[in-house]
CSV table of C-alpha atoms in Angstrom, one decimal:
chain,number,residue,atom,x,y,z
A,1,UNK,CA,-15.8,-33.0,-24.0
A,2,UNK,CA,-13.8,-30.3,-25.4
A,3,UNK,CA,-13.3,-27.0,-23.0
A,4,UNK,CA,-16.6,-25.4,-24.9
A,5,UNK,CA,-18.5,-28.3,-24.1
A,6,UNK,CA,-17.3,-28.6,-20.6
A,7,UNK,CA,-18.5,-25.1,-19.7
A,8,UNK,CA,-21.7,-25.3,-21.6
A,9,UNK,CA,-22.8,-28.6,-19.5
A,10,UNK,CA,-22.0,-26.2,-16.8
A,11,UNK,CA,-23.8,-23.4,-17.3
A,12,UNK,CA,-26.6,-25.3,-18.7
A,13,UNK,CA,-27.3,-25.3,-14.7
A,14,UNK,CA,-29.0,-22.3,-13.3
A,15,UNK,CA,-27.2,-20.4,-10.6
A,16,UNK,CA,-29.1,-21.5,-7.7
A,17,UNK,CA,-30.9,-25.0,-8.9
A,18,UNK,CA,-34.1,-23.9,-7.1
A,19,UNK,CA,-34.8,-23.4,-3.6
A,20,UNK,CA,-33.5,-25.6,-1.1
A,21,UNK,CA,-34.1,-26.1,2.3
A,22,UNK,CA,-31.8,-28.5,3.8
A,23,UNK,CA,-28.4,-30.6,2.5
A,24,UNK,CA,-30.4,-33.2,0.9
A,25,UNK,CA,-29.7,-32.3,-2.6
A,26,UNK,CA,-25.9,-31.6,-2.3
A,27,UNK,CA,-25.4,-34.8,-0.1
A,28,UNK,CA,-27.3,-36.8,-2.9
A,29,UNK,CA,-24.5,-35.0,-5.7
A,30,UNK,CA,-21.9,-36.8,-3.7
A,31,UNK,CA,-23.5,-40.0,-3.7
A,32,UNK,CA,-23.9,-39.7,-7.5
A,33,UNK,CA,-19.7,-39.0,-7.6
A,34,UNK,CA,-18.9,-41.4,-4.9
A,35,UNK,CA,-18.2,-39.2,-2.0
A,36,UNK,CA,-15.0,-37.7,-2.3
A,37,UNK,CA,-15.5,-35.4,0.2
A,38,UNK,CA,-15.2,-38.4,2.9
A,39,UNK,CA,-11.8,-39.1,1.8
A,40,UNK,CA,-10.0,-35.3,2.2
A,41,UNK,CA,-9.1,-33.7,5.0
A,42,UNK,CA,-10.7,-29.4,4.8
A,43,UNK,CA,-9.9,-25.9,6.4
A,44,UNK,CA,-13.7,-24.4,6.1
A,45,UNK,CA,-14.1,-20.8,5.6
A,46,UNK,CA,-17.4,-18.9,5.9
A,47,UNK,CA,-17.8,-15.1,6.3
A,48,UNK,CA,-19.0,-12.1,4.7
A,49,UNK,CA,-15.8,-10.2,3.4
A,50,UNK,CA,-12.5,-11.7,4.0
A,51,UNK,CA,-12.5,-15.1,2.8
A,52,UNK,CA,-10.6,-15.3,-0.2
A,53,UNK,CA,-7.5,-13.5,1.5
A,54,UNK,CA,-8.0,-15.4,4.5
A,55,UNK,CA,-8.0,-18.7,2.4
A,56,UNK,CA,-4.7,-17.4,0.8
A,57,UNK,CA,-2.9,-16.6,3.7
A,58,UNK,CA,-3.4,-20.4,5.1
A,59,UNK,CA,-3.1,-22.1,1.6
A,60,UNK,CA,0.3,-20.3,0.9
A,61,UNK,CA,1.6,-21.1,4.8
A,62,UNK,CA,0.4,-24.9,3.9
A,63,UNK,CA,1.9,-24.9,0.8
A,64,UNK,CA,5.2,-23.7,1.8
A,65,UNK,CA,5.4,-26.0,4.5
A,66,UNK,CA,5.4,-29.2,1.8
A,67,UNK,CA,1.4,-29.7,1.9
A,68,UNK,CA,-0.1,-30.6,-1.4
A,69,UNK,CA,-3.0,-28.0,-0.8
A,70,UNK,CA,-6.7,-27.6,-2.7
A,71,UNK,CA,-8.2,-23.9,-3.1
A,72,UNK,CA,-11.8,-23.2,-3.5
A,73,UNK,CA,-12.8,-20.0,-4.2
A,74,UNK,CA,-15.5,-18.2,-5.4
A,75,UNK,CA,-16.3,-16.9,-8.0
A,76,UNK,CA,-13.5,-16.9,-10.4
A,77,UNK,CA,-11.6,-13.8,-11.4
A,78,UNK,CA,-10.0,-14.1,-14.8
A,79,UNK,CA,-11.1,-17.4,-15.8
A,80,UNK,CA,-13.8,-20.1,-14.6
A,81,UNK,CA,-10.4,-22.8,-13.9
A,82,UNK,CA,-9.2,-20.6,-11.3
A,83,UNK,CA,-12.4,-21.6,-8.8
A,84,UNK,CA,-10.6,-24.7,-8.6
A,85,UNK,CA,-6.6,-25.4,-7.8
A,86,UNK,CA,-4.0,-27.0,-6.1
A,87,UNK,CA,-0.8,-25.2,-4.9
A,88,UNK,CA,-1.9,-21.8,-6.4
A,89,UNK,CA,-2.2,-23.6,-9.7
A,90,UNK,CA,-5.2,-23.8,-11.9
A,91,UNK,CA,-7.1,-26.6,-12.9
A,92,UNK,CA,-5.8,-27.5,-16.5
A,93,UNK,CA,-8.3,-27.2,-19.3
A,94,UNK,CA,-8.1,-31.2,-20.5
A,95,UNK,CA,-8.4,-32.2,-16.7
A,96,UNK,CA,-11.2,-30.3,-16.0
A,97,UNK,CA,-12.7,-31.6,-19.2
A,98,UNK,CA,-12.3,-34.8,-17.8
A,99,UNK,CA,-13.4,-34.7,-14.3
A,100,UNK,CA,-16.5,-32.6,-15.7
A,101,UNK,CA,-16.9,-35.6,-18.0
A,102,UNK,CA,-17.2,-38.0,-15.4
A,103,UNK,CA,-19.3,-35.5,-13.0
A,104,UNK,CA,-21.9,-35.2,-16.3
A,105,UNK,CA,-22.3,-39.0,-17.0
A,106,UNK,CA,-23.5,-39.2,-12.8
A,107,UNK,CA,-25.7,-36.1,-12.5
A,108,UNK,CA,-28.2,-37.2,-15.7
A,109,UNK,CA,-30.9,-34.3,-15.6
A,110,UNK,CA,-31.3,-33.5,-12.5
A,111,UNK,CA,-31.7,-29.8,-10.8
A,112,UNK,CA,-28.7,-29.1,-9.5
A,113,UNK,CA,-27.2,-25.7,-9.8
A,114,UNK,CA,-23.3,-24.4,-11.1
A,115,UNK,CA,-22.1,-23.8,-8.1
A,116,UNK,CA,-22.8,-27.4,-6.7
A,117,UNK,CA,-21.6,-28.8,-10.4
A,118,UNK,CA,-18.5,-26.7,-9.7
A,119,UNK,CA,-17.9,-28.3,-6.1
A,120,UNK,CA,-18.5,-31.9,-7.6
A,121,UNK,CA,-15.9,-31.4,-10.1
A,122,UNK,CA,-13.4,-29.8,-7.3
A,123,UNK,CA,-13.4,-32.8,-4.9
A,124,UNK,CA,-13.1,-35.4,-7.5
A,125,UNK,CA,-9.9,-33.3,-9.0
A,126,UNK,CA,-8.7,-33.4,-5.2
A,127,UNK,CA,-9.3,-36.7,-4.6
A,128,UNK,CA,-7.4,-37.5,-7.4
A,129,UNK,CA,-4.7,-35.5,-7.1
A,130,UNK,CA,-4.1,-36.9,-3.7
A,131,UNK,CA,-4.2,-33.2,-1.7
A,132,UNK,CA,-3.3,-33.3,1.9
A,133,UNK,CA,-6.1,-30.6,2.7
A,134,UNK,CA,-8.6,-28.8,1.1
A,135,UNK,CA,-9.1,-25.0,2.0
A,136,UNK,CA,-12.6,-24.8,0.9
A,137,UNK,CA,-14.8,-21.6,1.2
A,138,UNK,CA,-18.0,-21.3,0.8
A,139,UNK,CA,-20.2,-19.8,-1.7
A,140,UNK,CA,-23.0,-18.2,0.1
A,141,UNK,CA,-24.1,-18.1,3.8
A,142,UNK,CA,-23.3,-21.4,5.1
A,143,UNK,CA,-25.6,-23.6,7.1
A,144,UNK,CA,-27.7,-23.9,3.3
A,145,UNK,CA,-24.2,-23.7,1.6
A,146,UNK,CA,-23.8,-27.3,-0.5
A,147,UNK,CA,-20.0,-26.9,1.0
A,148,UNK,CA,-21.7,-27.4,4.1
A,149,UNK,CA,-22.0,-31.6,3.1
A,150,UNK,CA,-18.2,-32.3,3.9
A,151,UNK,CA,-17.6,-33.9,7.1
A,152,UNK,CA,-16.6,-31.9,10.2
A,153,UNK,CA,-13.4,-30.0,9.3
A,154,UNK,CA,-9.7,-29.8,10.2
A,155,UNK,CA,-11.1,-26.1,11.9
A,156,UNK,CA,-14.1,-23.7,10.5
A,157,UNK,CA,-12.9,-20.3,10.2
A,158,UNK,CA,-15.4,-17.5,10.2
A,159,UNK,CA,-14.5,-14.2,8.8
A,160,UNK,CA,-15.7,-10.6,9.0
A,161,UNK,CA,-19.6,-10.7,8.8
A,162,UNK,CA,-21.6,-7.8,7.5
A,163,UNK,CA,-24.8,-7.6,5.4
A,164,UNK,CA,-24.9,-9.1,2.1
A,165,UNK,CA,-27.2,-11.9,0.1
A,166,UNK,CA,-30.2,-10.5,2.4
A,167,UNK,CA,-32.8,-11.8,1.1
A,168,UNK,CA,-31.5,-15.1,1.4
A,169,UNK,CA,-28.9,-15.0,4.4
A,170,UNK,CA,-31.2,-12.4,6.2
A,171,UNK,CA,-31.4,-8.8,7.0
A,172,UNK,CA,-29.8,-8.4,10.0
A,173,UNK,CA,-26.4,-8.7,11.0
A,174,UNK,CA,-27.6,-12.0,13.8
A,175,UNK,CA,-29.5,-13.7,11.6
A,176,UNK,CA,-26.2,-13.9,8.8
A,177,UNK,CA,-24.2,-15.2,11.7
A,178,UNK,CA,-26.5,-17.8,12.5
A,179,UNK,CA,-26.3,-19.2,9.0
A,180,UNK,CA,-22.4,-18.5,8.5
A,181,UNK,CA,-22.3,-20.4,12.1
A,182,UNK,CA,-23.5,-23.0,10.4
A,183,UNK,CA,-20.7,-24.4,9.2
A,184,UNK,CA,-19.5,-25.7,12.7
A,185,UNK,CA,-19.5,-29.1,13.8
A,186,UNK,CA,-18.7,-31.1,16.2
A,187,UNK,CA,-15.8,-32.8,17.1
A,188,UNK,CA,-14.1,-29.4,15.3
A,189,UNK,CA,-13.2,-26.1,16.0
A,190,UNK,CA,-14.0,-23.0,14.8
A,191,UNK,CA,-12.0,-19.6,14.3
A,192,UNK,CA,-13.6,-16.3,14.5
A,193,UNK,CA,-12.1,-12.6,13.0
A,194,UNK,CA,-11.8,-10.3,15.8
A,195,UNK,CA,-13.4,-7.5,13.9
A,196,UNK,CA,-17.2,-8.9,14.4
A,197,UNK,CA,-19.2,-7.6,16.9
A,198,UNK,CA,-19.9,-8.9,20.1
A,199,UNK,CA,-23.2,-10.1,18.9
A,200,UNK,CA,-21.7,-12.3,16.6
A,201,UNK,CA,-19.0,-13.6,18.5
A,202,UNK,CA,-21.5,-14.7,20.8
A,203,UNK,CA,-24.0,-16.9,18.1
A,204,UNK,CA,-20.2,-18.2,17.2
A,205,UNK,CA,-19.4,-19.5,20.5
A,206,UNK,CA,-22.8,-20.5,21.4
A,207,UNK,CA,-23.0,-22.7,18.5
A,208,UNK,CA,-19.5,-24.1,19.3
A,209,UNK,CA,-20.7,-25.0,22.7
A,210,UNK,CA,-24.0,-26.6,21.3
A,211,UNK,CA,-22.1,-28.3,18.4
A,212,UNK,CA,-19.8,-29.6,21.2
A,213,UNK,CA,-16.7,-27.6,18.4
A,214,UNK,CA,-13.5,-26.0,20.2
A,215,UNK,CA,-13.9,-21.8,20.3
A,216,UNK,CA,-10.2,-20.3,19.1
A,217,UNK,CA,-10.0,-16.7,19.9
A,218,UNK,CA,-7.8,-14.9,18.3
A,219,UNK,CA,-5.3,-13.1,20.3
A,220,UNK,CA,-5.1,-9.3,19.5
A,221,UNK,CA,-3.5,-7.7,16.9
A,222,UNK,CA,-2.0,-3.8,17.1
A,223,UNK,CA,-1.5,-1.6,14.5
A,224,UNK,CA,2.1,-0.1,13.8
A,225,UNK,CA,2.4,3.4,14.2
A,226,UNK,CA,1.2,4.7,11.0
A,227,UNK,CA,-0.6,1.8,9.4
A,228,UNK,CA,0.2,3.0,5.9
A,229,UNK,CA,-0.8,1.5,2.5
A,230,UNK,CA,0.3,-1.6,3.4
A,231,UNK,CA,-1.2,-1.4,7.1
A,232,UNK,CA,1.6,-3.3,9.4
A,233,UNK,CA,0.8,-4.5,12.5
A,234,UNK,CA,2.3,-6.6,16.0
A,235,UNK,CA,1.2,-9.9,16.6
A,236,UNK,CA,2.6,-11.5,19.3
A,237,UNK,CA,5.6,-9.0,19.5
A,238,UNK,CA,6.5,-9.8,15.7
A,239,UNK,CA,5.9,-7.3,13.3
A,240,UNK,CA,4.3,-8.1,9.6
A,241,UNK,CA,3.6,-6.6,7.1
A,242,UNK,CA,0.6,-8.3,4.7
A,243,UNK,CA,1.6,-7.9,0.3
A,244,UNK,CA,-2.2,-7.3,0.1
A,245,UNK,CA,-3.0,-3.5,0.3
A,246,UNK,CA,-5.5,-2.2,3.7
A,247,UNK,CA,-6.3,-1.6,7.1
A,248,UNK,CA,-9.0,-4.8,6.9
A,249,UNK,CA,-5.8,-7.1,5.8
A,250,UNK,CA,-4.1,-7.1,9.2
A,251,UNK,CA,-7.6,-9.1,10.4
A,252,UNK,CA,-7.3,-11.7,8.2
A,253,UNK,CA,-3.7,-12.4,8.4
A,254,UNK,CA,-4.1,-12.9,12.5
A,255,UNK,CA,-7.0,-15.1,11.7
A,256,UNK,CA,-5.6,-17.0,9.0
A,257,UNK,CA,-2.1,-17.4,11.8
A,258,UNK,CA,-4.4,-18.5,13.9
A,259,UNK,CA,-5.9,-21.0,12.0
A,260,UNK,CA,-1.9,-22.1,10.8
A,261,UNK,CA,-1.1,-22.6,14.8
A,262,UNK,CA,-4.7,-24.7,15.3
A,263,UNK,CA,-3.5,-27.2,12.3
A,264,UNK,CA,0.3,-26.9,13.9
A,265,UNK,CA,-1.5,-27.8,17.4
A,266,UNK,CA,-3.4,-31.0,15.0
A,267,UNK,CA,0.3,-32.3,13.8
A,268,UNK,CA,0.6,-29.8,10.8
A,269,UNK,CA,4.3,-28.8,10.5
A,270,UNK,CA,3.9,-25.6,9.8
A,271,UNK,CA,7.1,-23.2,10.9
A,272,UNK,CA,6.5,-19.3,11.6
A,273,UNK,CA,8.5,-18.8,9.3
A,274,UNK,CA,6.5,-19.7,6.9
A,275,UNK,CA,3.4,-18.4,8.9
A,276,UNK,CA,5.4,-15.1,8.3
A,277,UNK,CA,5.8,-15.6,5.0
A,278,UNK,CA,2.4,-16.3,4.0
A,279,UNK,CA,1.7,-13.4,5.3
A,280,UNK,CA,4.1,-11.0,3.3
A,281,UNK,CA,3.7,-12.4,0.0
A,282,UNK,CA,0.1,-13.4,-0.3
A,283,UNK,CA,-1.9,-11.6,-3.2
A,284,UNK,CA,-5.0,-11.9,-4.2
A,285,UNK,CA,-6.6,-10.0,-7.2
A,286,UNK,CA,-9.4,-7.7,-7.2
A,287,UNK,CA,-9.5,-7.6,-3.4
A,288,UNK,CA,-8.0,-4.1,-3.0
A,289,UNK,CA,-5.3,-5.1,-5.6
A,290,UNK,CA,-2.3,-2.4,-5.8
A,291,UNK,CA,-0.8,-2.6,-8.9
A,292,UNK,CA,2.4,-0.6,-8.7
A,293,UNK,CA,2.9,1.5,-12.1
A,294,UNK,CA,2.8,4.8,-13.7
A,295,UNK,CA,0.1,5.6,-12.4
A,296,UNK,CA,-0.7,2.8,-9.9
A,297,UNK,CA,-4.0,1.3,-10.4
A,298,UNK,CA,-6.1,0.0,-7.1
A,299,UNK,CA,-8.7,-2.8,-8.7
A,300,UNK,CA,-11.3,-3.7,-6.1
A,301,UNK,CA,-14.5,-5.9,-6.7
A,302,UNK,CA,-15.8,-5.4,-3.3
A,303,UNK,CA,-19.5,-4.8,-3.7
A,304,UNK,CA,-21.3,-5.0,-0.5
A,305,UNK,CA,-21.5,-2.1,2.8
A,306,UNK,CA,-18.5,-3.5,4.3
A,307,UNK,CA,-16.4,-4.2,1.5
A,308,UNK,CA,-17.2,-0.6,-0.2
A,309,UNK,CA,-16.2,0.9,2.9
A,310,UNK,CA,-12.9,-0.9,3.2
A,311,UNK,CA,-12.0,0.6,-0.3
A,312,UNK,CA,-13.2,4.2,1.2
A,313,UNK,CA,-10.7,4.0,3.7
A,314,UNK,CA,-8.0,2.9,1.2
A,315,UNK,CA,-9.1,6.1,-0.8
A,316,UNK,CA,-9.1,8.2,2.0
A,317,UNK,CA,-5.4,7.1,3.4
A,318,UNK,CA,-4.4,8.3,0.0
A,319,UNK,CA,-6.1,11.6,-0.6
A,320,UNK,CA,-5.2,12.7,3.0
A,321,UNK,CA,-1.1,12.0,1.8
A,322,UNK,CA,-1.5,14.7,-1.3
A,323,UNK,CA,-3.1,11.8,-3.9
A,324,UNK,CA,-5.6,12.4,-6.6
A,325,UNK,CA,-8.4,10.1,-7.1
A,326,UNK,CA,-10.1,9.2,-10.5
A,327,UNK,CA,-11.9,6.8,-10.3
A,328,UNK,CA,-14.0,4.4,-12.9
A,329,UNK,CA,-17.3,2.7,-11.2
A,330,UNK,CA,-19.7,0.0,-12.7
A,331,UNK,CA,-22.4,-1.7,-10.8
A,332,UNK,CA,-25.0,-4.3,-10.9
A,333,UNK,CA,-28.7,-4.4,-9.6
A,334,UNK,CA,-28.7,-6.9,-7.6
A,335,UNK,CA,-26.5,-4.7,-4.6
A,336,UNK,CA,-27.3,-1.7,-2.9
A,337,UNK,CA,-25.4,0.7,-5.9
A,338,UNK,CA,-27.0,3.8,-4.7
A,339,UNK,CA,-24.7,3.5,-1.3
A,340,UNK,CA,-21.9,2.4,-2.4
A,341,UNK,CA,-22.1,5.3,-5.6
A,342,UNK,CA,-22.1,7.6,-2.3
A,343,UNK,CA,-19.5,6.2,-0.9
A,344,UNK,CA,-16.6,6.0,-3.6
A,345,UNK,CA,-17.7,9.4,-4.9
A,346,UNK,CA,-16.9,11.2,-1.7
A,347,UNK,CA,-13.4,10.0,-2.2
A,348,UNK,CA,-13.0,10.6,-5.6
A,349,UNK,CA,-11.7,13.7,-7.4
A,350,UNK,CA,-13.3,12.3,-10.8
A,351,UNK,CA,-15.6,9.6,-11.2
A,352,UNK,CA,-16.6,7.9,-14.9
A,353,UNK,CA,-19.5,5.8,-14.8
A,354,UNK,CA,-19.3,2.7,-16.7
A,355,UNK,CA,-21.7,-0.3,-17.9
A,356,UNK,CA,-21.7,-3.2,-20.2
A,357,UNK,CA,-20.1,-5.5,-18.3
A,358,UNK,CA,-22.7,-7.4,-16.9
A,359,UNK,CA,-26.2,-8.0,-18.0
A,360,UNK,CA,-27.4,-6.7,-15.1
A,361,UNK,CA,-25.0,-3.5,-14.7
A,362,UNK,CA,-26.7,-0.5,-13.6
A,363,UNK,CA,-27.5,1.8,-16.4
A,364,UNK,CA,-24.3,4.1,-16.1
A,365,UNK,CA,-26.0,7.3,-16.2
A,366,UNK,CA,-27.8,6.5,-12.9
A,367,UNK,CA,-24.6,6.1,-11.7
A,368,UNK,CA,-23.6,9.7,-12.5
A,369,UNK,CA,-27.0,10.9,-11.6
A,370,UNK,CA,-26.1,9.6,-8.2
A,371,UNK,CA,-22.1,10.8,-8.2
A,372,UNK,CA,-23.1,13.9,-9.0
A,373,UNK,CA,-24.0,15.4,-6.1
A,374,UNK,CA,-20.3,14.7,-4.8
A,375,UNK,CA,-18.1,14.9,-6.8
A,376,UNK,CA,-17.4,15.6,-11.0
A,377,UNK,CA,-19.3,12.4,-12.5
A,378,UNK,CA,-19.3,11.5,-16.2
A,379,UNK,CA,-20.5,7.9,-18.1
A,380,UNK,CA,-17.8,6.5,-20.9
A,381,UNK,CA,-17.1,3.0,-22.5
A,382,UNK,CA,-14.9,0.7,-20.0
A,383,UNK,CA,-11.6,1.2,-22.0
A,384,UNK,CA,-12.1,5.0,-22.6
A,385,UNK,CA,-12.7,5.4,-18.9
A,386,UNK,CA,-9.7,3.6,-18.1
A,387,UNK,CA,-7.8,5.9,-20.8
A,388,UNK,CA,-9.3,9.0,-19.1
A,389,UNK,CA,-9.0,7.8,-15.4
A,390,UNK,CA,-4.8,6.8,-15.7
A,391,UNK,CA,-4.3,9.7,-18.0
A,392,UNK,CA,-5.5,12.5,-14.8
A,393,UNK,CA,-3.5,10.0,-12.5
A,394,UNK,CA,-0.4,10.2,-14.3
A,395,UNK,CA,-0.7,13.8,-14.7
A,396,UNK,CA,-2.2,14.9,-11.7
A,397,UNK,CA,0.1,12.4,-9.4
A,398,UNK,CA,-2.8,10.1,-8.4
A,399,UNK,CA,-4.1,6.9,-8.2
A,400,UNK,CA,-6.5,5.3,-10.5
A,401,UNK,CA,-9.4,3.2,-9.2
A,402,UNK,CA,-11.3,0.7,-10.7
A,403,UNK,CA,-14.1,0.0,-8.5
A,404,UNK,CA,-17.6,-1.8,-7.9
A,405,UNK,CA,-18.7,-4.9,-9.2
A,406,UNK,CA,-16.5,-8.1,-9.2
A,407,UNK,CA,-17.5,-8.4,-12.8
A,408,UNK,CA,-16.2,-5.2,-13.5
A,409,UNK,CA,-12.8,-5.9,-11.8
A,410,UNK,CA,-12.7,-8.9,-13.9
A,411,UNK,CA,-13.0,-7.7,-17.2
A,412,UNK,CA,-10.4,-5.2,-16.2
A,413,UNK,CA,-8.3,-7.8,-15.0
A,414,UNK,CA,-9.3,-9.9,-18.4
A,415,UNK,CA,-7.9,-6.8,-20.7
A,416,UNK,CA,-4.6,-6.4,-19.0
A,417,UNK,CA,-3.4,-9.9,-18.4
């Protein structure tokens, strides 16, 4: 199969496969491949918001320590291949044409969805490509999540959990943990962010205790003096400063050290200073990504309560130091737009609605309806909004935002690579 053929056997899958109810279907996927996943070693990471920089920080402190390390992410950002790599790199287009091929001559016509066609084709790469650990996150929830099939982990780390995917995770706060908890088993351990509630922390360590799973606390973190852009903070009397831009960051770098000292405490030789490292160099894109320029340009997919709100407080650090914001907002359906509209448009100076991008983007004009009432709202193509939104930032001495939906901070992304 050519590269077009590879990702139209992929999405000739549906997004979910139908409803499932336990493991059974992913567990039989890995049968069909030959069970890769019992041959590599994983760092598990569930949670709400958080786990893609907290799967950074440990992947780059792994990888500069000499370990041949496999990244799973979802969903991609620029390109489908970049779901799937090994030492930061990509998946190259012939050898995922390859691996795809022999995932497709196994699967036949069965209903699996992408996401589990996606994994398949991950683990076989790994296993091939010999990694020394996989750090594999999850793609939804967790208990349910066909990530869930790999055998108990190096550690499960569990990241900030808020409410999203509710009518599938649940819709409260307790009933996500449970299924996020999920992912611990026994014989492991499991890592929780110190920004959860007490509620959650204690689903987290019950389930540890029943599992028969280690509980790792993480020890506390302070903020330096004024956290800044960049949000510094003292951990164990060393300060560090994360590469990745807000307040949120400073909880997954102590969770993600504190996941690097479990593996050192398993026989990983991982030095602080590469801990510290990780730490100060790890970027990821579209997760509150600060792109230094003239203007600088913030690009954030964050799309759920929590994640919206960590991009408020980002806009608000700025506008109380003197910045402008102009900022360009696209949505889809299937999230709570109408909050999240709120939320950025309080901290905006200009907002410019945009659509397109999705087939399921909220119309952009409901978008400004909703602006409106806080702030100066208008609706424009994406590229004439990103015209209009850097040209009052550069002129007004502000900061241009592009906000809202991951697909959105994608096709942004897309345009200026």
């Amino acid at each position: 199969m050519n590269y077009n053929d590879t990702m139209a056997f992929i999405n000739s899958y549906t997004k979910t496969g139908g409803r499932i109810t336990d493991l059974s279907r992913a567990q039989e996927l890995m049968e069909r491949i030959g069970n890769p996943e019992k041959r590599l070693r994983f760092v598990h990471i569930a949670g709400t918001n958080g786990k893609g920089s907290t799967l950074e920080y440990i992947s780059n402190a792994l990888i500069l320590s000499g370990y041949r390390t496999g990244q799973f992410t979802s969903p991609f950002v620029i390109r489908y291949n970049d779901r799937i790599r090994i030492n930061g790199e990509e998946i190259p287009d012939e050898e995922l044409c390859a691996t795809a091929e022999k995932v497709k001559s196994a699967v036949q016509d069965r209903p699996y969805s992408q996401f589990e066609i996606t994994m398949a084709i991950a683990l076989l790469w790994y296993e091939e490509q010999n990694c020394d650990v996989v750090v594999f996150e999850t793609g939804m929830g967790g208990l349910l999540d066909s990530t869930n099939v790999i055998p108990p982990p190096l550690v499960s780390v569990i990241t900030s959990i808020s409410l999203d995917h509710t009518a599938i995770l649940g819709n409260t706060v307790e009933e996500i943990a449970v299924q996020k908890a999920g992912i611990i088993k026994g014989g492991s351990a499991v890592i929780l962010s110190e920004d959860n509630p007490p509620v959650v922390a204690d689903i987290v360590r019950k389930t540890a205790e029943e599992r028969g799973a280690d509980y790792i606390p993480c020890e506390p973190c302070k903020p330096y003096m004024d956290g800044g852009l960049f949000a510094p903070f003292m951990y164990r009397g060393i300060k560090l400063t994360p590469a990745m831009a807000g307040v949120h960051q400073k909880y997954n770098a102590q969770t993600a050290i504190t996941a690097c000292l479990y593996l050192r405490s398993k026989g990983f030789d991982i030095s602080d200073g590469n801990i510290i490292k990780a730490v100060e160099t790890t970027q990821v894109k579209a997760r509150v990504q600060y792109i230094e320029g003239e203007p600088p340009v913030i690009v954030d997919g964050g799309h759920n309560p929590a994640g919206v709100g960590m991009l408020a407080l980002m806009l608000m650090y700025l506008s109380t130091r003197g910045k402008k914001i102009y900022t360009v907002m696209g949505m889809v359906d299937s999230k709570d737009y109408v909050e999240s509209v709120k939320t950025i448009a309080r901290h905006s100076d200009v907002l410019i609605a945009v659509d397109g991008f999705a087939p399921n983007a909220v119309p952009a004009q409901n978008i400004v309806d909703i602006a409106s009432f806080y702030t100066e709202a208008e609706e424009a193509s994406l590229t004439e909004a990103v015209e209009k939104a850097k040209a009052l930032a550069l002129e007004n001495d502000g900061v241009a935002v592009i906000s809202g939906s991951l697909y959105l901070a994608s096709e942004y992304l897309n345009q200026i690579k």
